[in-house]
Amino acid sequence: MAVAIDSRIKNFRAYDVAARRAEVAGQTGLTDADIQTFEPGAGLTIDQADRMVENVIGVIGIPVGIATNFTINGKDYLIPLATEEPSVVAAASNAARIARGLGGFHVSSTQPIMQAQIQVVDVLDPAAARIRLLEARAELIALANEQDPMLVSFGGGVQEVSVRLVTAPEQTYVVLHIHVDVRDAMGANAVNTMAEAIAPRVAEIAGGRVVLRILTNKADLRLTRVRAVFDAELIGSPEVVDNLIHAVRLAECDPYRAATHNKGIMNGISAAVLATGNDTRAVEAGCHSHAVNADGVYSSLSHFEKDADGNIVGTLELPMPVGLVGGATKVHPVAQAAVKMLGVETAEELAGVIMAVGLAQNLAAVRVLAGEGVQRGHMGLHARNIAATAGAEKHEIDAVVARLVADKKIRVEHAVEVLAELRGGN
Ligand code: MEV
């Protein structure tokens, strides 16, 4: 079993891959077999992949990096992030360091309530149909719960039904929602099964015909919140801190900036969701549906304010429909090792970790934008790729990168010239 984790690992970046694996295994209790799943070619087998989706011809490798420095509700985590984008892992770790001294991240959640919708069309008396359906609440809940006795035995199941009238130009649809406590599941299968099972009875009571019976990804009854205080001195100069607030205000008021700002949040969230085998699109759809503010305008998902000490308080509240049971989380060996590394015991705990990464990622991006801009950092990483493309060996890469950056010519042709020079000893 894992011992208490200390996520503050100095200079983790400078470790080689083997040393990083040893550090993570030592801290989290991952076995050699668990660690081995992260080796390209040793994770998801072709047979497992063939059972997961159709027409399989292979698997794609995505780097998994470890975000350090995270303290969440007083507990340290080493967080696996699966992403193809440079800077995401470093940025999240950096922002977590800035929050660490001031208590780290504080997370809380609602109950894990997912909803499915049943759409009834051609109803003559939609208002009365709504009332008839609500009168049948107990019958509908019992019928739905019969579909999943296991979930009910774990304390989950249908908690409520609600009925909405949605007026389209052609007619008013009667839309019944079931609100289901899905416990540690993402919940799509459970709520879809229930919705399909009760649909005929819903049609009968409403006096119409059912078309859709499917989960809504607007999981606004399954919210997770995160709050952290970021140390102004570690963020940068007073000017950077003030610029950061301006940058965030623009995201709150301008959909063009909000989309990019929110993309920064999703850089962290999707990477953690993917590493744990959860459904990235479900989470993304839920988060984006939450980005419309009270005035009906697409806006920033996060908020940053200055506190009395001049530090920056960041907050984020989002639907976070992730699970620990079922789906790829249970069958994908790398996802299983990732969950084990995190040591999370409930889907709620996992949701909190993911949200902390999202907030950290966002702060880190906006901090860089408020200061030197993203290109300088990106250029170094871009130069590494160019050096490798030009054929530089591992031991040559640093020297080639240094020259490309110094010459401000980050192009493959130049990397080839530099490499030839270095190899020729000129
Ligand atoms: C790039 O992947 C993400 C950023 O554009 C986010 C932002 O602008 O806040 C840097």
Short mmCIF file of N, CA and C in Angstrom, two decimals, residues 181-328:
data_model
loop_
_atom_site.label_atom_id
_atom_site.label_comp_id
_atom_site.label_asym_id
_atom_site.label_seq_id
_atom_site.Cartn_x
_atom_site.Cartn_y
_atom_site.Cartn_z
N ASP A 181 -28.44 8.97 -8.72
CA ASP A 181 -27.17 8.94 -7.98
C ASP A 181 -26.39 7.74 -8.50
N VAL A 182 -25.28 8.01 -9.22
CA VAL A 182 -24.55 6.91 -9.89
C VAL A 182 -23.32 6.46 -9.09
N ARG A 183 -23.17 7.00 -7.87
CA ARG A 183 -22.04 6.60 -7.00
C ARG A 183 -20.70 6.74 -7.71
N ASP A 184 -19.92 5.65 -7.84
CA ASP A 184 -18.56 5.76 -8.40
C ASP A 184 -18.48 5.50 -9.90
N ALA A 185 -19.64 5.46 -10.55
CA ALA A 185 -19.63 5.25 -12.01
C ALA A 185 -19.68 6.61 -12.70
N MET A 186 -19.25 6.63 -13.98
CA MET A 186 -19.51 7.82 -14.78
C MET A 186 -21.02 7.92 -14.97
N GLY A 187 -21.67 6.79 -15.18
CA GLY A 187 -23.12 6.74 -15.06
C GLY A 187 -23.90 6.67 -16.36
N ALA A 188 -23.24 6.84 -17.50
CA ALA A 188 -23.99 6.87 -18.76
C ALA A 188 -24.79 5.57 -18.96
N ASN A 189 -24.14 4.44 -18.76
CA ASN A 189 -24.84 3.17 -19.00
C ASN A 189 -26.02 3.00 -18.07
N ALA A 190 -25.81 3.33 -16.80
CA ALA A 190 -26.89 3.14 -15.83
C ALA A 190 -28.09 4.01 -16.19
N VAL A 191 -27.87 5.29 -16.48
CA VAL A 191 -29.03 6.17 -16.71
C VAL A 191 -29.68 5.87 -18.06
N ASN A 192 -28.87 5.47 -19.05
CA ASN A 192 -29.48 5.16 -20.36
C ASN A 192 -30.36 3.91 -20.27
N THR A 193 -29.90 2.91 -19.52
CA THR A 193 -30.71 1.70 -19.34
C THR A 193 -32.03 2.04 -18.67
N MET A 194 -31.95 2.86 -17.63
CA MET A 194 -33.17 3.24 -16.91
C MET A 194 -34.12 4.02 -17.82
N ALA A 195 -33.54 4.97 -18.57
CA ALA A 195 -34.38 5.82 -19.42
C ALA A 195 -35.11 4.97 -20.47
N GLU A 196 -34.38 4.02 -21.06
CA GLU A 196 -35.02 3.18 -22.08
C GLU A 196 -36.12 2.32 -21.45
N ALA A 197 -35.86 1.85 -20.22
CA ALA A 197 -36.83 0.95 -19.58
C ALA A 197 -38.13 1.67 -19.22
N ILE A 198 -38.05 2.92 -18.79
CA ILE A 198 -39.29 3.57 -18.34
C ILE A 198 -39.97 4.34 -19.48
N ALA A 199 -39.30 4.45 -20.63
CA ALA A 199 -39.83 5.27 -21.72
C ALA A 199 -41.27 4.89 -22.13
N PRO A 200 -41.59 3.57 -22.31
CA PRO A 200 -42.96 3.24 -22.73
C PRO A 200 -44.02 3.73 -21.74
N ARG A 201 -43.69 3.59 -20.46
CA ARG A 201 -44.66 4.03 -19.43
C ARG A 201 -44.79 5.56 -19.43
N VAL A 202 -43.68 6.24 -19.66
CA VAL A 202 -43.70 7.72 -19.73
C VAL A 202 -44.57 8.16 -20.91
N ALA A 203 -44.42 7.48 -22.04
CA ALA A 203 -45.22 7.82 -23.23
C ALA A 203 -46.71 7.63 -22.94
N GLU A 204 -46.99 6.52 -22.26
CA GLU A 204 -48.39 6.20 -21.94
C GLU A 204 -49.01 7.28 -21.05
N ILE A 205 -48.30 7.62 -20.00
CA ILE A 205 -48.83 8.61 -19.05
C ILE A 205 -48.98 9.98 -19.73
N ALA A 206 -47.94 10.34 -20.54
CA ALA A 206 -47.97 11.67 -21.17
C ALA A 206 -48.97 11.72 -22.31
N GLY A 207 -49.32 10.56 -22.87
CA GLY A 207 -50.23 10.55 -24.01
C GLY A 207 -49.53 10.99 -25.28
N GLY A 208 -48.32 10.51 -25.49
CA GLY A 208 -47.58 10.86 -26.70
C GLY A 208 -46.65 9.74 -27.10
N ARG A 209 -45.64 10.07 -27.88
CA ARG A 209 -44.70 9.09 -28.43
C ARG A 209 -43.29 9.51 -27.99
N VAL A 210 -42.50 8.52 -27.53
CA VAL A 210 -41.14 8.85 -27.09
C VAL A 210 -40.18 8.82 -28.26
N VAL A 211 -39.32 9.85 -28.35
CA VAL A 211 -38.24 9.82 -29.35
C VAL A 211 -36.91 9.58 -28.60
N LEU A 212 -36.34 10.60 -28.00
CA LEU A 212 -35.02 10.43 -27.35
C LEU A 212 -35.16 9.86 -25.95
N ARG A 213 -34.23 9.00 -25.58
CA ARG A 213 -34.10 8.56 -24.18
C ARG A 213 -32.61 8.35 -23.96
N ILE A 214 -31.97 9.38 -23.44
CA ILE A 214 -30.50 9.39 -23.37
C ILE A 214 -30.03 10.36 -22.28
N LEU A 215 -28.89 10.05 -21.73
CA LEU A 215 -28.24 10.91 -20.74
C LEU A 215 -28.04 12.33 -21.28
N THR A 216 -28.07 13.32 -20.40
CA THR A 216 -27.62 14.66 -20.80
C THR A 216 -26.19 14.85 -20.29
N ASN A 217 -25.34 15.36 -21.19
CA ASN A 217 -23.97 15.67 -20.76
C ASN A 217 -23.88 16.99 -20.01
N LYS A 218 -24.98 17.71 -19.95
CA LYS A 218 -25.00 18.92 -19.12
C LYS A 218 -25.23 18.44 -17.68
N ALA A 219 -24.17 17.93 -17.10
CA ALA A 219 -24.27 17.26 -15.79
C ALA A 219 -24.25 18.29 -14.66
N ASP A 220 -25.21 19.18 -14.69
CA ASP A 220 -25.15 20.31 -13.75
C ASP A 220 -25.66 19.99 -12.35
N LEU A 221 -25.99 18.70 -12.12
CA LEU A 221 -26.28 18.28 -10.74
C LEU A 221 -25.12 17.47 -10.17
N ARG A 222 -24.04 17.41 -10.96
CA ARG A 222 -22.85 16.67 -10.48
C ARG A 222 -21.67 17.63 -10.59
N LEU A 223 -21.61 18.55 -9.67
CA LEU A 223 -20.61 19.61 -9.74
C LEU A 223 -19.46 19.35 -8.78
N THR A 224 -18.27 19.75 -9.21
CA THR A 224 -17.11 19.74 -8.32
C THR A 224 -16.54 21.16 -8.30
N ARG A 225 -16.13 21.58 -7.13
CA ARG A 225 -15.59 22.94 -6.99
C ARG A 225 -14.16 22.88 -6.47
N VAL A 226 -13.37 23.84 -6.91
CA VAL A 226 -12.00 23.92 -6.40
C VAL A 226 -11.68 25.38 -6.11
N ARG A 227 -10.88 25.57 -5.08
CA ARG A 227 -10.45 26.92 -4.67
C ARG A 227 -9.00 26.82 -4.26
N ALA A 228 -8.22 27.82 -4.65
CA ALA A 228 -6.82 27.86 -4.19
C ALA A 228 -6.37 29.30 -4.12
N VAL A 229 -5.44 29.55 -3.20
CA VAL A 229 -4.84 30.89 -3.11
C VAL A 229 -3.44 30.79 -3.69
N PHE A 230 -3.16 31.64 -4.68
CA PHE A 230 -1.86 31.63 -5.35
C PHE A 230 -1.05 32.81 -4.84
N ASP A 231 0.15 32.51 -4.39
CA ASP A 231 1.02 33.49 -3.75
C ASP A 231 1.46 34.56 -4.77
N ALA A 232 1.07 35.82 -4.51
CA ALA A 232 1.35 36.89 -5.48
C ALA A 232 2.85 37.03 -5.73
N GLU A 233 3.64 36.86 -4.67
CA GLU A 233 5.10 37.03 -4.85
C GLU A 233 5.67 35.98 -5.78
N LEU A 234 5.11 34.77 -5.70
CA LEU A 234 5.61 33.71 -6.58
C LEU A 234 5.04 33.83 -7.99
N ILE A 235 3.92 34.52 -8.10
CA ILE A 235 3.35 34.71 -9.45
C ILE A 235 4.27 35.61 -10.26
N GLY A 236 4.76 36.68 -9.63
CA GLY A 236 5.68 37.56 -10.35
C GLY A 236 5.58 38.98 -9.82
N SER A 237 5.99 39.93 -10.66
CA SER A 237 5.99 41.33 -10.25
C SER A 237 4.56 41.81 -10.06
N PRO A 238 4.37 42.93 -9.31
CA PRO A 238 3.01 43.47 -9.16
C PRO A 238 2.36 43.74 -10.51
N GLU A 239 3.17 44.10 -11.50
CA GLU A 239 2.62 44.37 -12.83
C GLU A 239 2.03 43.08 -13.45
N VAL A 240 2.76 41.97 -13.28
CA VAL A 240 2.26 40.69 -13.82
C VAL A 240 0.95 40.32 -13.12
N VAL A 241 0.91 40.54 -11.79
CA VAL A 241 -0.31 40.19 -11.04
C VAL A 241 -1.48 41.04 -11.53
N ASP A 242 -1.25 42.33 -11.73
CA ASP A 242 -2.33 43.20 -12.22
C ASP A 242 -2.74 42.81 -13.64
N ASN A 243 -1.77 42.49 -14.46
CA ASN A 243 -2.09 42.08 -15.84
C ASN A 243 -2.89 40.78 -15.85
N LEU A 244 -2.55 39.91 -14.92
CA LEU A 244 -3.27 38.63 -14.82
C LEU A 244 -4.77 38.89 -14.56
N ILE A 245 -5.04 39.83 -13.67
CA ILE A 245 -6.45 40.15 -13.37
C ILE A 245 -7.12 40.74 -14.63
N HIS A 246 -6.40 41.60 -15.35
CA HIS A 246 -6.98 42.14 -16.59
C HIS A 246 -7.28 41.02 -17.58
N ALA A 247 -6.35 40.06 -17.68
CA ALA A 247 -6.53 38.95 -18.63
C ALA A 247 -7.77 38.14 -18.27
N VAL A 248 -7.97 37.93 -16.98
CA VAL A 248 -9.11 37.14 -16.54
C VAL A 248 -10.41 37.92 -16.75
N ARG A 249 -10.37 39.21 -16.51
CA ARG A 249 -11.58 40.02 -16.71
C ARG A 249 -12.00 39.99 -18.17
N LEU A 250 -11.02 40.00 -19.07
CA LEU A 250 -11.37 39.93 -20.50
C LEU A 250 -12.08 38.60 -20.79
N ALA A 251 -11.56 37.52 -20.22
CA ALA A 251 -12.20 36.20 -20.43
C ALA A 251 -13.62 36.18 -19.88
N GLU A 252 -13.85 36.93 -18.79
CA GLU A 252 -15.21 36.95 -18.22
C GLU A 252 -16.17 37.71 -19.12
N CYS A 253 -15.63 38.69 -19.87
CA CYS A 253 -16.51 39.61 -20.61
C CYS A 253 -16.52 39.37 -22.11
N ASP A 254 -15.58 38.57 -22.64
CA ASP A 254 -15.45 38.45 -24.09
C ASP A 254 -15.38 36.98 -24.50
N PRO A 255 -16.37 36.49 -25.23
CA PRO A 255 -16.36 35.07 -25.62
C PRO A 255 -15.12 34.66 -26.42
N TYR A 256 -14.53 35.59 -27.19
CA TYR A 256 -13.34 35.21 -27.98
C TYR A 256 -12.18 34.86 -27.06
N ARG A 257 -12.02 35.64 -26.00
CA ARG A 257 -10.96 35.32 -25.04
C ARG A 257 -11.38 34.14 -24.15
N ALA A 258 -12.68 34.09 -23.81
CA ALA A 258 -13.15 33.02 -22.91
C ALA A 258 -12.86 31.65 -23.50
N ALA A 259 -13.04 31.49 -24.82
CA ALA A 259 -12.83 30.17 -25.44
C ALA A 259 -11.38 29.71 -25.24
N THR A 260 -10.43 30.65 -25.37
CA THR A 260 -9.01 30.29 -25.24
C THR A 260 -8.65 30.05 -23.77
N HIS A 261 -9.17 30.92 -22.93
CA HIS A 261 -8.96 30.80 -21.48
C HIS A 261 -9.48 29.42 -21.02
N ASN A 262 -10.68 29.06 -21.49
CA ASN A 262 -11.26 27.77 -21.08
C ASN A 262 -10.49 26.60 -21.69
N LYS A 263 -9.92 26.81 -22.87
CA LYS A 263 -9.10 25.77 -23.48
C LYS A 263 -7.91 25.47 -22.58
N GLY A 264 -7.36 26.53 -21.97
CA GLY A 264 -6.24 26.34 -21.04
C GLY A 264 -6.65 25.47 -19.85
N ILE A 265 -7.86 25.69 -19.35
CA ILE A 265 -8.37 24.86 -18.23
C ILE A 265 -8.49 23.41 -18.70
N MET A 266 -9.04 23.24 -19.92
CA MET A 266 -9.26 21.89 -20.42
C MET A 266 -7.95 21.18 -20.75
N ASN A 267 -6.88 21.95 -21.01
CA ASN A 267 -5.56 21.31 -21.23
C ASN A 267 -5.21 20.43 -20.03
N GLY A 268 -5.52 20.92 -18.84
CA GLY A 268 -5.23 20.15 -17.63
C GLY A 268 -6.29 19.08 -17.40
N ILE A 269 -7.54 19.50 -17.49
CA ILE A 269 -8.64 18.57 -17.17
C ILE A 269 -8.62 17.37 -18.11
N SER A 270 -8.56 17.62 -19.41
CA SER A 270 -8.64 16.50 -20.36
C SER A 270 -7.45 15.55 -20.20
N ALA A 271 -6.28 16.11 -19.87
CA ALA A 271 -5.09 15.26 -19.71
C ALA A 271 -5.26 14.31 -18.52
N ALA A 272 -5.85 14.80 -17.44
CA ALA A 272 -6.07 13.94 -16.27
C ALA A 272 -7.22 12.96 -16.54
N VAL A 273 -8.23 13.42 -17.25
CA VAL A 273 -9.37 12.55 -17.57
C VAL A 273 -8.90 11.40 -18.48
N LEU A 274 -8.08 11.75 -19.46
CA LEU A 274 -7.59 10.72 -20.40
C LEU A 274 -6.67 9.71 -19.69
N ALA A 275 -5.78 10.22 -18.85
CA ALA A 275 -4.85 9.31 -18.16
C ALA A 275 -5.58 8.27 -17.33
N THR A 276 -6.76 8.64 -16.82
CA THR A 276 -7.49 7.70 -15.97
C THR A 276 -8.55 6.93 -16.76
N GLY A 277 -8.49 7.02 -18.09
CA GLY A 277 -9.40 6.22 -18.93
C GLY A 277 -10.82 6.71 -18.93
N ASN A 278 -11.03 7.95 -18.50
CA ASN A 278 -12.40 8.47 -18.50
C ASN A 278 -12.74 9.11 -19.84
N ASP A 279 -14.01 9.50 -19.97
CA ASP A 279 -14.55 9.96 -21.25
C ASP A 279 -14.28 11.47 -21.39
N THR A 280 -13.24 11.78 -22.19
CA THR A 280 -12.84 13.20 -22.33
C THR A 280 -13.97 14.03 -22.95
N ARG A 281 -14.70 13.46 -23.90
CA ARG A 281 -15.74 14.24 -24.59
C ARG A 281 -16.91 14.53 -23.65
N ALA A 282 -17.25 13.58 -22.80
CA ALA A 282 -18.35 13.81 -21.85
C ALA A 282 -17.99 14.95 -20.91
N VAL A 283 -16.75 14.93 -20.43
CA VAL A 283 -16.32 15.99 -19.51
C VAL A 283 -16.27 17.33 -20.25
N GLU A 284 -15.71 17.31 -21.46
CA GLU A 284 -15.60 18.57 -22.21
C GLU A 284 -16.98 19.14 -22.52
N ALA A 285 -17.92 18.28 -22.94
CA ALA A 285 -19.27 18.76 -23.26
C ALA A 285 -19.91 19.37 -22.00
N GLY A 286 -19.74 18.69 -20.88
CA GLY A 286 -20.31 19.19 -19.62
C GLY A 286 -19.72 20.53 -19.23
N CYS A 287 -18.40 20.64 -19.35
CA CYS A 287 -17.73 21.89 -18.95
C CYS A 287 -18.16 23.03 -19.87
N HIS A 288 -18.15 22.79 -21.17
CA HIS A 288 -18.51 23.89 -22.08
C HIS A 288 -19.96 24.31 -21.90
N SER A 289 -20.84 23.34 -21.59
CA SER A 289 -22.25 23.71 -21.38
C SER A 289 -22.40 24.57 -20.14
N HIS A 290 -21.38 24.55 -19.31
CA HIS A 290 -21.44 25.30 -18.05
C HIS A 290 -20.87 26.71 -18.21
N ALA A 291 -20.37 27.01 -19.41
CA ALA A 291 -19.64 28.27 -19.60
C ALA A 291 -20.55 29.44 -19.98
N VAL A 292 -21.85 29.19 -20.00
CA VAL A 292 -22.77 30.28 -20.34
C VAL A 292 -23.20 30.96 -19.04
N ASN A 293 -22.94 32.25 -18.95
CA ASN A 293 -23.23 32.94 -17.68
C ASN A 293 -24.70 33.33 -17.56
N ALA A 294 -25.04 34.00 -16.46
CA ALA A 294 -26.45 34.33 -16.18
C ALA A 294 -27.06 35.21 -17.27
N ASP A 295 -26.21 35.93 -18.02
CA ASP A 295 -26.75 36.77 -19.10
C ASP A 295 -26.84 36.01 -20.42
N GLY A 296 -26.59 34.71 -20.38
CA GLY A 296 -26.68 33.92 -21.61
C GLY A 296 -25.46 34.05 -22.51
N VAL A 297 -24.35 34.58 -21.97
CA VAL A 297 -23.14 34.79 -22.78
C VAL A 297 -22.09 33.74 -22.41
N TYR A 298 -21.41 33.18 -23.42
CA TYR A 298 -20.31 32.25 -23.19
C TYR A 298 -19.18 33.01 -22.47
N SER A 299 -18.70 32.46 -21.37
CA SER A 299 -17.79 33.22 -20.51
C SER A 299 -16.73 32.33 -19.90
N SER A 300 -15.88 32.94 -19.08
CA SER A 300 -14.81 32.21 -18.39
C SER A 300 -15.39 31.21 -17.40
N LEU A 301 -14.84 30.01 -17.39
CA LEU A 301 -15.28 29.01 -16.41
C LEU A 301 -14.71 29.31 -15.02
N SER A 302 -13.56 29.96 -14.98
CA SER A 302 -12.89 30.20 -13.69
C SER A 302 -12.97 31.66 -13.30
N HIS A 303 -12.67 31.92 -12.05
CA HIS A 303 -12.62 33.31 -11.57
C HIS A 303 -11.36 33.49 -10.75
N PHE A 304 -10.74 34.65 -10.89
CA PHE A 304 -9.56 34.97 -10.09
C PHE A 304 -9.76 36.35 -9.49
N GLU A 305 -9.54 36.46 -8.19
CA GLU A 305 -9.72 37.73 -7.49
C GLU A 305 -8.54 37.94 -6.56
N LYS A 306 -8.29 39.21 -6.19
CA LYS A 306 -7.23 39.49 -5.21
C LYS A 306 -7.82 39.42 -3.81
N ASP A 307 -7.12 38.78 -2.88
CA ASP A 307 -7.61 38.77 -1.50
C ASP A 307 -6.98 39.94 -0.73
N ALA A 308 -7.27 40.01 0.57
CA ALA A 308 -6.82 41.16 1.37
C ALA A 308 -5.30 41.28 1.41
N ASP A 309 -4.59 40.15 1.23
CA ASP A 309 -3.11 40.19 1.24
C ASP A 309 -2.52 40.42 -0.15
N GLY A 310 -3.39 40.62 -1.13
CA GLY A 310 -2.89 40.84 -2.49
C GLY A 310 -2.60 39.54 -3.23
N ASN A 311 -2.89 38.39 -2.59
CA ASN A 311 -2.71 37.12 -3.30
C ASN A 311 -3.91 36.87 -4.22
N ILE A 312 -3.76 35.89 -5.11
CA ILE A 312 -4.82 35.65 -6.09
C ILE A 312 -5.61 34.40 -5.68
N VAL A 313 -6.92 34.59 -5.52
CA VAL A 313 -7.78 33.45 -5.17
C VAL A 313 -8.44 32.97 -6.45
N GLY A 314 -8.18 31.73 -6.80
CA GLY A 314 -8.77 31.16 -8.01
C GLY A 314 -9.87 30.18 -7.65
N THR A 315 -10.96 30.21 -8.41
CA THR A 315 -12.06 29.28 -8.17
C THR A 315 -12.60 28.75 -9.50
N LEU A 316 -13.15 27.55 -9.40
CA LEU A 316 -13.68 26.87 -10.58
C LEU A 316 -14.76 25.92 -10.09
N GLU A 317 -15.91 25.91 -10.77
CA GLU A 317 -16.99 24.97 -10.41
C GLU A 317 -17.54 24.39 -11.71
N LEU A 318 -17.45 23.09 -11.85
CA LEU A 318 -17.80 22.47 -13.14
C LEU A 318 -18.47 21.11 -12.95
N PRO A 319 -19.28 20.71 -13.94
CA PRO A 319 -19.72 19.32 -13.97
C PRO A 319 -18.48 18.43 -14.13
N MET A 320 -18.39 17.37 -13.37
CA MET A 320 -17.20 16.51 -13.52
C MET A 320 -17.63 15.03 -13.48
N PRO A 321 -18.25 14.58 -14.58
CA PRO A 321 -18.77 13.21 -14.60
C PRO A 321 -17.70 12.17 -14.92
N VAL A 322 -16.92 11.81 -13.92
CA VAL A 322 -15.90 10.77 -14.11
C VAL A 322 -16.19 9.61 -13.16
N GLY A 323 -15.69 8.43 -13.55
CA GLY A 323 -15.96 7.25 -12.74
C GLY A 323 -14.71 6.45 -12.46
N LEU A 324 -14.86 5.53 -11.55
CA LEU A 324 -13.76 4.59 -11.24
C LEU A 324 -14.14 3.17 -11.62
N VAL A 325 -15.44 2.95 -11.85
CA VAL A 325 -15.88 1.60 -12.21
C VAL A 325 -16.42 1.64 -13.63
N GLY A 326 -16.15 0.59 -14.37
CA GLY A 326 -16.68 0.51 -15.74
C GLY A 326 -15.82 1.26 -16.73
N GLY A 327 -16.14 1.04 -18.00
CA GLY A 327 -15.47 1.76 -19.09
C GLY A 327 -13.99 1.44 -19.18
N ALA A 328 -13.27 2.32 -19.89
CA ALA A 328 -11.84 2.11 -20.11
C ALA A 328 -11.05 2.16 -18.80
#
